[in-house]
Steps between C-alpha positions, in 0.01 A plus 500: 500500500326251725601144573234354267634677190703278269730664246600326178853489353677293240790448742557571867862487619589450866829673585670810360861380498700439180304189404157654556582834341655330196210262449231763554661752266551253216138388511373860521721591202289257296188702587361279775348627824743430785482559876808472723462467878799572725485453876763764579543865408782573256783580522575220745815316604582174323809280498666394175693778333703339220357460147600296193534634143191314376283705737662835420531471122219258426198512731545863603537606138179317410333684787629836375691604813853521360518878537366486854769251598770716346365810676511321836882485479521145629847348538609312189601140554733342243512160669595345830812443711526184710732365764351154481601139461845344497668805346624713795508816286196705393387439142267700279246428229379773267198531272722649229852642492595544132499871399349397166203329664455702817184703471135513602478137606831458681379602845221478753415724796536488875175659615332627810185294479287778645585707192504220243169350607342846502609553139334176392180565697471857367548363150217254553276793589622691194402223259152464645516270803274603786724481808358489852748504786445399864262227390531152653363202310314262731380221272423395144157418361427190295238335284562129480868446418552853371621807692268788411626791712597598850409690813706774662492755777603862439684742731173602667409140579232484231447162332488472122447228245654486152388283212772430244574273207847442646659542845880531522668445836822703505498561875833337577616236744239602756211447262172419673332357189761296311348171621188569294676365191464161666869448557727511801827677573792256504810628679849408392690273735826648372433876512365578847695811588456801723618849403609777736551834327531875538627811321824692529628844399855556380590148391782455251448432131695280260708684244320618186346360292398241761397754763133412454546123517328292759763336726439158654734334748462151643612418853488178700132515592348698213558798273474879483353735242628854455286712265592863422175697475661843456842658538464465877213261584560122507274205575687237703361164600613164635326178395545197727352152495202437726702268724747785561229755580617511862772734374246773435310468828495778756601855414479522118765772465754307706422185303546676163825664605632169631427333167664787312810436709516149353498627139831672410382654172176642643681616813750693288229659285318617817811612691410871466121458497229565756167323524186694408283525811208720389228495236394200289859371490564542871381157612697175501261244362478121508336306221456132431633438149344156468477396135168348394280423203124451480373180344238689294563838339148544364146373483205623292458869579814541713878516458799538736799714402818618669564384857139389535599206280865435589816643654864400457813587699602859411876464448466585128241776543232300321203630704388799292592316180270209585230743615496715187553210261214304655288816477578519129423129448172522693398815309550315172272222615231734635505715186467189284202375702325837517532546124366151436800415283630202703315293758577531870649154544754539223586861589569428866675171437751706300531750785558231761751297298709807422490637853586164658787459256647840587464435873643151464814616320585742780418244768703214354798721427499646851513152652833448323615857571469442875767229478797699628751230409500607133644801322325728252591283200297214648204733556519603134496136391192431710323798345567363151383155602169641628428739214613254232628777275760485227702778659809479716473417868566862598244635255236260633570626853446865408196411291341326797581754770405785266145368477567372151402137489149471356561620144218755507550768233311750711808539719741621226626843390512662155878478474472125572219418258506365149819300468685241702805716560276780624355266761845476655629670810861514603646343809868564550788516736452758771863547597734317265782549745506386857256439777448685819226623725164656428642755259678244284289188468651189350437484125181318411643393164850520357384630162191679371215273399229610256190283477130465547479596864193637671276347233185558702583866554585537132167357393277707728696814423472440125128449535474825693698686233376344177159358579334333203822505298606198704304220339751218519448382857453128548293326768693426817316170541362247256150610405549826690415861423710800400468868599309738275683771311464753782586241766169551682314177417549149360467377146480155347821458300480461126532137399 
């Protein structure tokens, strides 16, 4: 192919991560012609290993990769354990703990992103997406105010031009084309953090059934994550504010070990561990975790999804959730436009309002969560205040951090669909007796609480399981749209 040849697609997606693979696959599944361009060669290293239930049981089920995820033997995550805030003892939240309700939606996965992202990209190929790796996008093409395609360079240095009805930028925080929506990237003044992280073999695990939980511990100048990726491999990272970044200057290994020494829980969990020094996990990396949000998520012919549009502090593992959920939302809008069922303005206004709402809930809650003068009960109250639900404070907290705040039926599971009591998940006491150390976290609640927690997860999972049987969804906004029966496009709600 020479540089003057222009290929035509319905959609061209930039970036093969979770957002791009999700979006591309869901548009291809509707029979449209889709090209995905990825600058790297998969599998490739990527940070961000902890998932939420709405991704595992909702989006991934819609994509048809449930069996592949199970076959990968990823670590199951039932919730999270925190040493955070005014309570000096570790405390735990769970997605579900009642034996009667525990089941296919009560967990998420801790994943090695090299494997997880490969599963999603391979699935995109399987459903008809044309995937081209080692291709770097250089610019977009326009006609008037509309984006009409893009230019890219392949692995051999050859230039190409693509004409497309829609361009989706899913190329992450280092996107080279996000400004073409006409907006600008606004960085948070509150969340300007720097992360220093590496991988360890032989780290301890919490007692079952919490052995797969993510562990987060706050210390004076920041916080640690501790993510079990297998029986022996653990991702460990310290997040410090930008003004304290001097603590991670110089030798990165010495800096990380020094910070570990300031975190009693993490230090204990790593007491018998050794750092991985070879292969893709052998490097200690530094990353700026600056939260941001673009002022425009779309313009005619182009949409931003995943980190190309926004990023929020990762303490609640929201990264892949926001990526895959935005991919789903964008796919609905693109499918609606390509089919001619709903006009572009209305379709993408729905996408942007929903995506901004989801991002905003995490952002606003995290501002309050970073106030270390409060205990977990105060954090729960803030979650309820933000989500404005009729549930208890504790239920609102789990609903929010489980990726369950938008009310989208496409994130719900079969066992949770059809009746109000089936939309419930259980949150209960973890150890009714006593406190003590990493193995015996302080009880999150004194008694079991059954309620409508993880509403967003419940809705997407139900849509994945039941499809068109779910016809009772209401618009999220006045005058808004609702998902189609299969969750892949928008519909105008019945009056």
